[in-house]
Coordinates of C-alpha atoms in Angstrom, one line a residue:
M249 CA 195.9 1.2 -39.8
A250 CA 199.3 2.8 -39.9
L251 CA 201.7 1.7 -42.5
Q252 CA 205.1 0.0 -41.3
R253 CA 208.2 1.8 -41.9
F254 CA 210.8 0.0 -43.6
T255 CA 214.4 0.4 -44.3
D256 CA 216.0 0.3 -47.8
Q257 CA 218.0 -2.5 -46.8
E258 CA 214.9 -4.3 -45.3
I259 CA 213.0 -3.7 -48.5
L260 CA 215.9 -5.1 -50.7
D261 CA 216.3 -8.3 -48.6
F262 CA 212.5 -9.0 -48.7
Y263 CA 212.6 -8.5 -52.5
R264 CA 215.7 -10.8 -52.8
N265 CA 214.4 -13.3 -50.6
I266 CA 210.5 -13.4 -51.7
G267 CA 210.6 -11.8 -55.2
Q268 CA 208.3 -9.3 -54.7
I269 CA 208.1 -6.1 -52.9
H270 CA 206.1 -5.9 -49.4
P271 CA 202.6 -4.8 -49.8
D272 CA 203.1 -2.0 -47.0
V273 CA 205.9 -0.4 -49.2
Y274 CA 203.5 -0.2 -52.0
G275 CA 201.2 1.6 -49.7
L276 CA 203.8 3.8 -48.0
F277 CA 205.2 4.6 -51.4
N278 CA 202.0 5.4 -53.3
K279 CA 200.5 7.3 -50.6
Q280 CA 203.5 9.7 -50.0
A281 CA 204.2 10.0 -53.9
F282 CA 200.6 10.8 -54.4
A283 CA 200.3 13.6 -51.6
R284 CA 203.6 15.0 -53.0
L285 CA 202.3 15.1 -56.5
L286 CA 199.0 16.8 -55.4
K287 CA 201.1 19.4 -53.6
T288 CA 203.0 19.9 -56.6
G289 CA 199.8 20.7 -58.7
A290 CA 198.9 17.3 -60.4
R291 CA 195.2 16.2 -60.7
E292 CA 194.2 13.3 -58.9
E293 CA 193.8 11.2 -61.9
V294 CA 197.1 12.1 -63.3
A295 CA 198.7 11.8 -59.9
E296 CA 197.4 8.2 -59.6
E297 CA 198.5 7.3 -63.0
I298 CA 201.9 8.5 -62.6
V299 CA 202.6 7.0 -59.0
Y300 CA 201.4 3.5 -60.8
E301 CA 203.7 4.3 -63.9
S302 CA 206.7 5.1 -61.8
W303 CA 206.8 1.7 -60.1
V304 CA 208.3 0.0 -63.7
P305 CA 211.7 1.9 -63.3
L306 CA 211.8 1.2 -59.5
L307 CA 211.4 -2.3 -60.0
L308 CA 213.9 -2.7 -62.8
K309 CA 216.5 -1.3 -60.9
L310 CA 215.6 -3.1 -57.8
P311 CA 218.0 -6.3 -58.2
K312 CA 221.0 -4.4 -58.7
F313 CA 220.1 -1.3 -56.3
V314 CA 222.7 -0.3 -53.9
P315 CA 221.5 1.7 -51.1
K316 CA 223.4 5.1 -50.5
G317 CA 221.6 5.8 -47.3
D318 CA 218.3 5.2 -45.5
G319 CA 215.5 6.5 -47.7
S320 CA 217.3 6.6 -51.1
L321 CA 214.9 4.1 -52.4
Y322 CA 211.8 6.2 -51.9
A323 CA 214.0 9.2 -53.1
F324 CA 214.5 7.7 -56.3
F325 CA 210.7 6.6 -56.5
L326 CA 210.0 10.1 -55.8
Q327 CA 212.2 11.5 -58.4
T328 CA 210.9 9.4 -60.8
C329 CA 207.4 10.4 -60.0
L330 CA 208.5 14.0 -60.1
R331 CA 210.0 13.6 -63.8
K332 CA 207.1 11.8 -65.3
F333 CA 204.9 14.7 -63.9
F334 CA 206.8 17.4 -65.2
T335 CA 207.0 15.5 -68.5
W336 CA 203.3 15.3 -68.5
C337 CA 203.0 18.9 -68.0
R338 CA 205.2 19.9 -71.0
Q339 CA 203.3 17.4 -73.0
N340 CA 199.7 18.5 -72.2
K341 CA 200.7 22.3 -72.1
R342 CA 199.1 22.2 -68.6
K343 CA 195.8 23.9 -69.2
P344 CA 193.7 25.3 -66.4
P345 CA 190.3 23.5 -65.5
P346 CA 187.7 24.2 -68.3
M347 CA 185.7 27.5 -68.3
P348 CA 182.4 27.0 -67.2
E349 CA 179.8 27.4 -70.0
I350 CA 178.4 31.1 -70.0
T351 CA 175.8 31.9 -72.4
D352 CA 175.5 35.4 -74.2
P353 CA 174.3 38.5 -72.3
E354 CA 170.8 38.7 -73.8
E355 CA 170.1 35.0 -73.2
G356 CA 170.6 34.7 -69.6
D357 CA 170.5 36.0 -65.9
W358 CA 173.5 38.3 -65.1
E359 CA 173.7 37.0 -61.5
E360 CA 173.8 33.5 -62.8
R361 CA 176.8 34.2 -65.0
K362 CA 178.5 36.4 -62.3
E363 CA 177.9 33.3 -59.9
L364 CA 179.3 30.8 -62.3
M365 CA 182.4 33.0 -62.8
M366 CA 182.9 33.6 -59.2
R367 CA 182.6 29.8 -58.7
Y368 CA 185.1 28.9 -61.5
L369 CA 187.8 31.7 -59.9
Q370 CA 187.3 30.1 -56.4
E371 CA 187.6 26.5 -57.4
F372 CA 191.0 27.7 -59.3
R373 CA 192.1 30.0 -55.9
D374 CA 191.6 26.7 -54.0
K375 CA 193.6 24.3 -56.3
V376 CA 196.5 26.9 -56.4
L377 CA 196.6 28.5 -52.8
K378 CA 196.8 26.4 -49.5
G379 CA 196.2 27.1 -46.2
K380 CA 196.6 30.5 -44.8
C381 CA 197.0 32.1 -48.2
R382 CA 193.5 30.9 -49.0
E383 CA 192.1 32.2 -45.5
L384 CA 193.8 35.5 -45.9
M385 CA 192.0 35.9 -49.3
H386 CA 188.9 34.8 -48.1
Y387 CA 188.9 37.2 -45.6
R388 CA 190.1 40.2 -47.3
F389 CA 187.8 39.7 -50.6
A390 CA 185.1 37.3 -49.7
E391 CA 184.1 39.0 -46.4
N392 CA 185.8 42.6 -47.1
K393 CA 187.5 42.8 -43.9
S394 CA 190.2 45.6 -43.4
H395 CA 193.9 44.4 -42.9
A396 CA 193.4 45.5 -39.2
E397 CA 190.5 42.9 -38.7
I398 CA 192.6 40.1 -40.2
D399 CA 195.5 40.9 -38.0
Q400 CA 193.2 40.7 -35.3
I401 CA 191.8 37.1 -36.5
F402 CA 195.4 35.8 -37.1
G403 CA 196.5 37.6 -33.9
A404 CA 199.6 38.8 -36.1
K405 CA 201.4 42.1 -36.1
N406 CA 205.1 42.5 -37.3
A407 CA 207.9 43.6 -35.0
E408 CA 207.5 47.0 -36.4
G409 CA 203.7 46.9 -35.6
T410 CA 202.8 47.1 -39.3
S411 CA 200.5 44.6 -40.6
S412 CA 201.7 41.3 -41.2
S413 CA 198.5 40.5 -43.2
K414 CA 198.8 43.1 -45.9
N415 CA 202.6 41.5 -46.4
Q416 CA 201.1 38.1 -46.5
L417 CA 198.5 38.8 -48.8
Y418 CA 200.8 40.8 -51.2
R419 CA 202.9 37.3 -51.3
C420 CA 199.6 35.3 -51.8
L421 CA 198.4 37.4 -54.8
N422 CA 201.9 37.1 -56.3
K423 CA 201.9 33.6 -56.0
L424 CA 198.4 33.4 -57.7
R425 CA 199.3 35.7 -60.5
A426 CA 202.4 33.6 -61.1
Q427 CA 200.1 30.5 -61.2
F428 CA 197.6 32.4 -63.7
K429 CA 200.9 33.2 -66.0
N430 CA 201.7 29.2 -65.7
F431 CA 198.1 28.5 -66.9
G432 CA 198.7 30.8 -69.9
F433 CA 196.4 33.8 -68.4

């Protein structure tokens, strides 16, 4: 079921006449803000909590809200969500997912430890990198494909005839390095 779209004026009129926000507005705002927080890097449970906490400032502001254009209510709501998320990150020093339990070398199997560590790194990579970056890294490092093979898969070459996957992979690796630094590595 698709959610109905509302203008700011319709939301305000409904609120002033009935005294509550239309249920579809809750659904629409929650869904969009939740998706945005996940893209920003929030974990699901944190994003969900922040979205629900962000309704309080909006509901307090709603009786005297003056729209500055269509979408300004949602923009205010999203700004509130993002501010709360960045505050949460500062307060919690934004730690990476917990490291897997790894036994001492003499106690366990090396292959099992290697597999655990690879799984952890892949989970981290998958949370940080999206779309084409994830695919590029998979082909290059998991399947050991050359840049020429990757270019054939994506059907891409630069105008100069050089490998575009090499340039894109370089940018993706820099993005991953930056995220590692953000997590304190």
